Amino acid sequence: MTGEGVAPRPEVWGVLNVTPDSFSDGGRYLDPAAALAQGRALVAAGASVIDVGGESTRPGAEPVAPEVERARVLPVVAALAAEGIRVSIDTMNAETAAAAVEAGAAIVNDVSGALADPAMLATVAALPCDYMLMHWRGPSAVWDQVSDYAWAPRDVADELRARLAAAQEAGIAVDRLWVDPGLGFAKRAEHNWQLLAHLDELRALGARVLVGTSRKRFLGALLPDGAPVEERDLLTAVLSALVADRVDALRVHDVAASARALAVQRSLAAAGPAAASAIVALEGAYSAAAPASAAPHTGDRITLSGLRAFAHHGVFDHERRDGQEFVIDVVAHLDLRGAAANDELAATVHYGELAEQVVAAVETDPVDLIETVAERVAAVVLAHAAVWQTTVTVHKPQAPITVPFSDVSVTIVRGRP
Ligand code: PMM
């Protein structure tokens, strides 16, 4: 029905909580027949995997005895798998994982990243299944004490890298592994947004990437107070489309909405060259440096995202004294046809060297403003003769702003005079 390799990327995984108390669908699918019907409906709406869970991870939820968890999920896993549906079991318990795979599950989705049950990695290593390591810093009772990050995208990637290494050491090959930033799990809204904006950090880990944005509280914060949780489905679907090109799978409750949003995203992406020339035309309108006519190469560019530098810029004494992290994105526009035709590094810009030059320019003499830092970076990029235009964004995620915020940045576009 939904064999591996058939599903378009990203896949949509449908959530099926067989619990009395999950925060958005608790109690609806405790009856196996109702769960099976919902699983079928999610597949019909476009899910390639059904993620079956028997224990709520909602803050304040009571832990569930493994026997109770298994009694809830195993009949549903078996019934779905018997229909040829690809099933994931959402569990932190190794015995439940093993029993679910025995019943036909193809994936173990462990929100604890193998930190809750010491037997999990060895168990999964011996099972014929994929394994999802979600970023986790402990149960919801401790989230208040463990929700601080220097820069969430980097910290989460570093912590997941360690979990991936542990999984591989236990004998789980990387082609069986998935990672997930664990949105909402010991993360404040700003951390969730930063993680979504910097998914490349997770992609660089080498495992497949899934994100679970669905119906989470940080989306509810964008809706009027008291809005029903289902109203978050539209926001989830928008996010599904926005991150589609950087993830392998999306875990959602309203599969139809995300599947439709992805259809829109795919149609737009398929119109790539047209979309690219529209962007070039827009950029041309903004930059005197753009060639008068949109030549075929004017969309060519090299992009460096999320470069990190530690520096002492800022107007406050403590910023000058203690320093903080700055994150820089650079787009360098240059004609890449010659480099591609001759496969020749000398005909383009060496991105590793450019990255080092940008970081070095940020890490020198402290100044007050990130505007000044951005100008400095633009000058470094334009020092490469082949570059005719650059877009530089300097983020200051730990800026001294007294209200909750996710990021502040300055973007400039500079070209040759
Ligand atoms: N979120 C929840 C449960 N399981 N699994 C993964 N891999 N990623 C998630 O983000 C995730 C998860 C909590 O949401 P729910 O109560 O709606 O299932």
Coordinates of C-alpha atoms and ligand atoms in Angstrom, one line a residue:
M1 CA 0.0 0.0 0.0
T2 CA 2.7 2.4 1.0
G3 CA 6.0 0.7 0.2
E4 CA 9.3 2.4 1.0
G5 CA 10.7 4.5 -1.8
V6 CA 7.3 5.1 -3.3
A7 CA 6.4 8.1 -1.1
P8 CA 7.4 11.5 -2.4
R9 CA 9.8 13.5 -0.2
P10 CA 9.1 14.8 2.3
E11 CA 6.9 12.0 3.5
V12 CA 3.9 12.8 5.7
W13 CA 3.6 10.7 8.8
G14 CA 0.2 10.6 10.4
V15 CA -0.1 10.8 14.2
L16 CA -2.3 8.1 15.9
N17 CA -2.3 8.5 19.7
V18 CA -4.0 5.5 21.3
T19 CA -4.1 7.3 24.7
P20 CA -6.7 8.8 27.0
D21 CA -4.8 12.0 27.5
S22 CA -2.7 13.2 24.5
F23 CA -3.1 16.9 24.3
S24 CA -5.0 17.1 21.0
D25 CA -6.4 13.7 20.2
G26 CA -6.5 12.0 23.6
G27 CA -9.2 9.5 24.1
R28 CA -10.5 9.4 20.5
Y29 CA -8.7 6.3 19.3
L30 CA -8.5 4.1 22.5
D31 CA -10.8 1.6 20.8
P32 CA -8.7 -0.4 18.3
A33 CA -11.5 -0.3 15.7
A34 CA -11.6 3.5 15.9
A35 CA -7.8 3.6 15.7
L36 CA -7.7 1.4 12.7
A37 CA -10.3 3.5 10.9
Q38 CA -8.3 6.6 11.7
G39 CA -5.1 5.0 10.5
R40 CA -6.8 4.1 7.2
A41 CA -8.2 7.6 6.8
L42 CA -4.8 9.1 7.4
V43 CA -3.3 6.9 4.7
A44 CA -6.1 7.8 2.3
A45 CA -5.3 11.4 3.0
G46 CA -1.6 11.0 2.0
A47 CA 0.3 9.5 5.0
S48 CA 3.0 7.1 4.1
V49 CA 3.6 6.1 7.8
I50 CA 1.3 5.9 10.8
D51 CA 3.0 6.8 14.0
V52 CA 1.2 4.9 16.8
G53 CA 1.7 6.1 20.4
G54 CA 0.4 4.6 23.6
E55 CA 1.9 7.1 26.1
S56 CA 1.2 10.9 26.1
T57 CA 4.3 13.1 26.2
R58 CA 2.2 16.1 27.1
P59 CA 3.5 18.2 30.0
G60 CA 2.0 16.8 33.2
A61 CA 0.9 13.5 31.7
E62 CA 1.0 10.5 33.9
P63 CA 3.7 7.9 33.0
V64 CA 2.1 4.7 31.6
A65 CA 3.1 1.2 32.7
P66 CA 4.8 -0.6 29.8
E67 CA 2.2 -3.4 29.9
V68 CA -0.6 -0.8 29.6
E69 CA 1.2 0.9 26.7
R70 CA 1.6 -2.4 24.9
A71 CA -2.0 -3.4 25.5
R72 CA -3.0 -0.1 23.8
V73 CA -0.7 -0.1 20.9
L74 CA 0.0 -3.7 19.8
P75 CA -3.5 -4.6 18.4
V76 CA -3.5 -1.3 16.4
V77 CA 0.1 -1.8 15.1
A78 CA -0.8 -5.4 14.1
A79 CA -4.0 -4.4 12.4
L80 CA -2.4 -1.5 10.4
A81 CA 0.6 -3.6 9.4
A82 CA -1.6 -6.4 8.3
E83 CA -3.1 -4.0 5.8
G84 CA 0.3 -3.2 4.4
I85 CA 0.5 0.1 6.1
R86 CA 4.0 1.2 7.2
V87 CA 3.8 1.7 11.0
S88 CA 6.0 3.6 13.4
I89 CA 5.8 2.9 17.1
D90 CA 6.2 6.0 19.3
T91 CA 7.7 4.6 22.5
M92 CA 10.6 5.1 24.9
N93 CA 10.4 1.5 26.1
A94 CA 12.6 -1.1 24.6
E95 CA 10.2 -4.0 25.3
T96 CA 7.4 -2.2 23.7
A97 CA 9.6 -1.4 20.7
A98 CA 10.5 -5.0 20.3
A99 CA 6.9 -6.2 20.6
A100 CA 5.7 -3.6 18.1
V101 CA 8.3 -4.6 15.5
E102 CA 7.3 -8.2 16.1
A103 CA 3.7 -7.1 15.4
G104 CA 4.8 -5.5 12.2
A105 CA 6.1 -1.9 12.9
A106 CA 8.9 -0.8 10.6
I107 CA 10.1 2.2 12.6
V108 CA 10.8 2.8 16.3
N109 CA 10.2 6.5 17.1
D110 CA 11.9 7.2 20.5
V111 CA 11.3 10.7 21.7
S112 CA 14.0 10.2 24.4
G113 CA 16.7 9.5 21.8
A114 CA 17.5 6.3 23.7
L115 CA 18.1 8.1 27.0
A116 CA 15.0 6.8 28.8
D117 CA 15.6 3.1 28.5
P118 CA 19.2 1.9 28.7
A119 CA 18.2 -1.3 26.8
M120 CA 16.8 0.6 23.8
L121 CA 19.9 0.8 21.5
A122 CA 20.9 -2.9 21.9
T123 CA 17.3 -3.9 21.4
V124 CA 16.8 -1.9 18.2
A125 CA 20.2 -2.9 16.9
A126 CA 18.9 -6.5 16.7
L127 CA 15.5 -5.5 15.2
P128 CA 14.7 -5.2 11.5
C129 CA 13.5 -1.5 11.7
D130 CA 14.5 2.1 11.3
Y131 CA 15.1 4.1 14.5
M132 CA 14.2 7.7 15.2
L133 CA 16.4 9.6 17.7
M134 CA 14.5 12.7 18.9
H135 CA 16.3 15.4 20.8
W136 CA 15.5 15.1 24.5
R137 CA 16.7 16.6 27.7
G138 CA 14.4 14.6 30.1
P139 CA 10.8 14.3 31.0
S140 CA 8.4 17.3 31.0
A141 CA 8.8 17.6 34.8
V142 CA 12.4 18.9 34.3
W143 CA 11.9 21.0 31.2
D144 CA 11.9 24.3 33.2
Q145 CA 15.4 23.5 34.4
V146 CA 16.8 22.3 31.0
S147 CA 15.4 24.7 28.4
D148 CA 18.5 27.0 28.1
Y149 CA 20.5 26.9 24.9
A150 CA 23.5 29.0 23.9
W151 CA 22.2 28.7 20.3
A152 CA 19.5 26.1 20.0
P153 CA 20.3 24.9 16.4
R154 CA 23.9 24.2 17.3
D155 CA 23.3 22.7 20.7
V156 CA 20.5 20.4 19.5
A157 CA 22.7 19.3 16.5
D158 CA 25.7 18.6 18.9
E159 CA 23.5 16.6 21.3
L160 CA 21.9 14.6 18.5
R161 CA 25.4 14.0 17.0
A162 CA 26.3 12.3 20.3
R163 CA 23.2 10.2 20.3
L164 CA 23.8 9.2 16.6
A165 CA 27.3 8.1 17.6
A166 CA 26.0 6.0 20.5
A167 CA 23.4 4.4 18.2
Q168 CA 26.0 3.6 15.6
E169 CA 28.3 2.2 18.3
A170 CA 25.5 -0.1 19.4
G171 CA 25.3 -1.4 15.8
I172 CA 22.5 0.6 14.2
A173 CA 23.8 1.7 10.7
V174 CA 23.2 5.3 9.8
D175 CA 20.9 4.3 6.9
R176 CA 18.5 3.0 9.6
L177 CA 18.6 6.3 11.6
W178 CA 16.5 9.4 11.7
V179 CA 16.9 12.5 13.8
D180 CA 14.3 15.0 15.0
P181 CA 14.9 18.3 16.8
G182 CA 12.0 17.5 19.3
L183 CA 10.1 20.8 18.9
G184 CA 8.4 21.8 22.1
F185 CA 10.4 19.3 24.2
A186 CA 12.3 21.5 26.6
K187 CA 12.2 24.2 24.0
R188 CA 10.7 27.7 24.2
A189 CA 8.9 29.2 21.2
E190 CA 12.1 31.0 20.1
H191 CA 14.1 27.8 20.2
N192 CA 11.5 26.0 18.0
W193 CA 11.6 28.9 15.4
Q194 CA 15.4 29.0 15.4
L195 CA 15.5 25.2 14.9
L196 CA 13.1 25.4 12.0
A197 CA 15.0 28.2 10.4
H198 CA 18.3 26.3 10.7
L199 CA 17.4 22.8 9.7
D200 CA 20.6 22.6 7.7
E201 CA 22.4 22.0 10.9
L202 CA 20.5 18.8 11.4
R203 CA 20.8 17.7 7.7
A204 CA 24.6 17.9 8.1
L205 CA 24.4 15.1 10.6
G206 CA 23.9 12.6 7.8
A207 CA 20.7 10.8 9.0
R208 CA 17.3 11.5 7.7
V209 CA 15.4 14.4 9.3
L210 CA 11.8 14.5 10.6
V211 CA 10.2 17.4 12.3
G212 CA 7.0 17.4 14.4
T213 CA 5.4 20.8 14.4
S214 CA 1.9 19.6 14.5
R215 CA -0.5 21.5 16.8
K216 CA 2.3 22.4 19.1
R217 CA 2.0 25.3 21.6
F218 CA 4.4 27.6 19.8
L219 CA 1.9 27.6 16.9
G220 CA -1.0 28.2 19.2
A221 CA 0.7 31.3 20.4
L222 CA 0.1 32.8 16.9
L223 CA -3.7 32.3 17.3
P224 CA -6.2 34.2 19.3
D225 CA -6.4 33.1 23.0
G226 CA -8.6 30.1 23.5
A227 CA -8.6 29.0 19.8
P228 CA -9.3 25.3 19.5
V229 CA -6.3 23.1 18.9
E230 CA -7.5 22.1 15.5
E231 CA -7.0 25.7 14.3
R232 CA -3.3 25.0 14.6
D233 CA -3.6 22.6 11.6
L234 CA -3.5 25.4 9.1
L235 CA -0.3 26.8 10.6
T236 CA 1.2 23.4 10.7
A237 CA 0.4 22.9 7.0
V238 CA 2.0 26.3 6.1
L239 CA 5.1 25.2 8.0
S240 CA 5.1 21.9 6.3
A241 CA 5.4 23.7 2.9
L242 CA 8.0 26.1 4.2
V243 CA 10.4 23.4 5.5
A244 CA 9.6 20.8 2.8
D245 CA 13.0 21.2 1.0
R246 CA 15.0 20.6 4.2
V247 CA 13.3 17.5 5.7
D248 CA 12.6 13.9 4.9
A249 CA 9.4 13.6 6.8
L250 CA 6.8 15.6 8.7
R251 CA 4.8 14.2 11.6
V252 CA 1.3 15.7 11.6
H253 CA -2.2 15.1 12.9
D254 CA -4.1 16.7 9.9
V255 CA -2.4 14.8 7.1
A256 CA -4.7 16.1 4.3
A257 CA -3.8 19.7 5.1
S258 CA -0.1 19.1 5.0
A259 CA -0.3 16.9 2.0
R260 CA -2.1 19.7 0.1
A261 CA 0.4 22.3 1.3
L262 CA 3.2 20.1 0.0
A263 CA 1.4 19.7 -3.4
V264 CA 1.5 23.5 -3.6
Q265 CA 5.2 23.6 -2.6
R266 CA 6.1 20.9 -5.2
S267 CA 4.2 22.7 -8.0
L268 CA 6.1 25.9 -7.2
A269 CA 9.5 24.1 -7.0
A270 CA 8.8 22.4 -10.3
A271 CA 8.5 25.8 -11.9
G272 CA 12.1 26.4 -10.7
P273 CA 13.6 28.3 -13.6
A274 CA 10.7 30.7 -13.9
A275 CA 10.6 31.2 -10.1
A276 CA 14.4 31.9 -10.2
S277 CA 14.1 34.5 -12.9
A278 CA 11.3 36.2 -11.1
I279 CA 13.6 36.4 -8.1
V280 CA 16.5 37.8 -10.2
A281 CA 14.2 40.4 -11.6
L282 CA 13.2 41.4 -8.1
E283 CA 16.8 41.5 -7.0
G284 CA 17.6 43.6 -10.0
A285 CA 15.0 46.1 -9.0
Y286 CA 16.7 46.4 -5.6
S287 CA 20.3 46.6 -6.8
A288 CA 21.9 49.0 -9.1
A289 CA 24.7 46.5 -9.5
A290 CA 22.5 43.9 -11.2
P291 CA 23.1 43.5 -14.9
A292 CA 20.4 45.4 -16.9
S293 CA 19.0 42.3 -18.5
A294 CA 18.5 39.1 -16.6
A295 CA 21.2 37.1 -18.2
P296 CA 21.0 33.3 -17.7
H297 CA 23.6 33.3 -15.0
T298 CA 22.3 36.0 -12.8
G299 CA 20.6 33.6 -10.5
D300 CA 23.9 31.7 -9.9
R301 CA 25.0 32.0 -6.3
I302 CA 27.0 30.4 -3.5
T303 CA 25.2 30.4 -0.2
L304 CA 26.8 30.0 3.2
S305 CA 24.3 29.7 6.0
G306 CA 24.6 29.8 9.8
L307 CA 28.3 30.7 10.0
R308 CA 29.1 31.3 13.6
A309 CA 31.5 33.8 15.1
F310 CA 32.2 34.9 18.6
A311 CA 32.8 38.6 19.0
H312 CA 32.4 41.6 21.3
H313 CA 30.1 43.9 19.2
G314 CA 27.4 45.9 20.9
V315 CA 26.6 49.1 22.7
F316 CA 26.5 47.7 26.2
D317 CA 29.6 47.3 28.4
H318 CA 28.8 43.7 29.1
E319 CA 28.6 42.9 25.4
R320 CA 32.0 44.4 24.9
R321 CA 33.4 42.6 27.9
D322 CA 31.8 39.1 27.6
G323 CA 31.2 38.8 23.9
Q324 CA 28.5 36.6 22.3
E325 CA 27.8 34.6 19.3
F326 CA 26.9 36.1 15.9
V327 CA 25.4 34.0 13.1
I328 CA 26.0 35.1 9.5
D329 CA 24.4 34.1 6.2
V330 CA 26.1 35.1 3.0
V331 CA 24.9 34.8 -0.5
A332 CA 27.5 35.6 -3.2
H333 CA 26.2 36.1 -6.7
L334 CA 28.7 35.1 -9.4
D335 CA 28.6 33.5 -12.8
L336 CA 29.2 29.8 -12.1
R337 CA 29.1 28.6 -15.7
G338 CA 32.9 28.6 -16.3
A339 CA 33.6 26.7 -13.1
A340 CA 31.0 24.1 -13.9
A341 CA 32.1 23.7 -17.6
N342 CA 35.7 23.1 -16.6
D343 CA 35.1 21.6 -13.1
E344 CA 37.7 24.2 -12.0
L345 CA 37.9 25.6 -8.5
A346 CA 39.9 28.6 -9.6
A347 CA 36.9 29.8 -11.7
T348 CA 34.7 30.2 -8.6
V349 CA 35.0 31.2 -5.0
H350 CA 36.4 28.6 -2.6
Y351 CA 33.5 28.5 -0.1
G352 CA 35.7 27.1 2.8
E353 CA 38.1 30.1 2.4
L354 CA 35.2 32.5 2.1
A355 CA 33.7 31.1 5.3
E356 CA 37.0 31.6 7.2
Q357 CA 37.4 35.2 5.8
V358 CA 33.8 36.1 6.9
V359 CA 34.3 34.8 10.4
A360 CA 37.7 36.5 10.7
A361 CA 36.1 39.8 9.6
V362 CA 33.4 39.4 12.2
E363 CA 35.8 38.4 15.0
T364 CA 38.0 41.5 14.7
D365 CA 37.6 45.1 16.2
P366 CA 34.4 45.4 18.2
V367 CA 31.9 47.9 16.9
D368 CA 28.5 49.0 18.2
L369 CA 26.2 47.9 15.4
I370 CA 25.5 44.7 13.5
E371 CA 24.9 47.0 10.5
T372 CA 28.6 47.8 10.6
V373 CA 29.5 44.2 10.9
A374 CA 27.3 43.4 7.9
E375 CA 29.1 46.1 5.8
R376 CA 32.4 44.6 6.8
V377 CA 31.3 41.1 5.7
A378 CA 30.0 42.5 2.4
A379 CA 33.4 44.1 1.7
V380 CA 35.1 40.7 2.3
V381 CA 32.7 38.9 -0.1
L382 CA 33.0 41.6 -2.8
A383 CA 36.8 41.4 -2.5
H384 CA 36.4 38.3 -4.7
A385 CA 36.5 39.8 -8.1
A386 CA 34.0 37.3 -9.6
V387 CA 31.3 38.3 -7.1
W388 CA 29.0 41.0 -8.5
Q389 CA 26.5 41.2 -5.7
T390 CA 26.2 39.9 -2.2
T391 CA 23.4 39.6 0.4
V392 CA 24.7 39.5 4.0
T393 CA 22.6 38.8 7.1
V394 CA 24.0 39.1 10.5
H395 CA 22.0 37.5 13.3
K396 CA 22.5 38.4 17.0
P397 CA 20.4 35.7 18.7
Q398 CA 21.6 36.6 22.2
A399 CA 21.1 40.3 21.8
P400 CA 20.2 42.2 25.0
I401 CA 16.4 42.4 24.3
T402 CA 14.3 42.3 27.4
V403 CA 11.2 40.7 25.9
P404 CA 11.1 37.1 24.6
F405 CA 12.4 36.9 21.0
S406 CA 13.7 34.4 18.6
D407 CA 16.3 36.3 16.7
V408 CA 17.3 39.8 15.5
S409 CA 19.2 40.3 12.3
V410 CA 20.2 42.9 9.8
T411 CA 20.3 42.1 6.0
I412 CA 22.1 44.2 3.4
V413 CA 22.5 43.8 -0.3
R414 CA 25.7 45.3 -1.8
G415 CA 27.0 45.2 -5.4
R416 CA 29.9 46.6 -7.3
P417 CA 29.7 50.3 -8.0
Ligands
PMM1 N1 5.9 15.0 19.3 C1 5.0 14.3 20.1 C2 5.1 12.9 20.2 N2 6.0 12.2 19.5 N3 7.8 12.1 18.0 C3 8.6 12.7 17.2 N4 9.5 12.0 16.5 N5 8.7 14.1 17.1 C4 7.8 14.8 17.7 O1 7.9 16.1 17.6 C5 6.8 14.2 18.6 C6 6.9 12.8 18.7 C7 4.0 15.1 20.9 O2 2.9 15.4 20.1 P1 1.5 14.5 20.1 O3 1.1 14.5 21.6 O4 0.6 15.3 19.3 O5 1.8 13.2 19.6

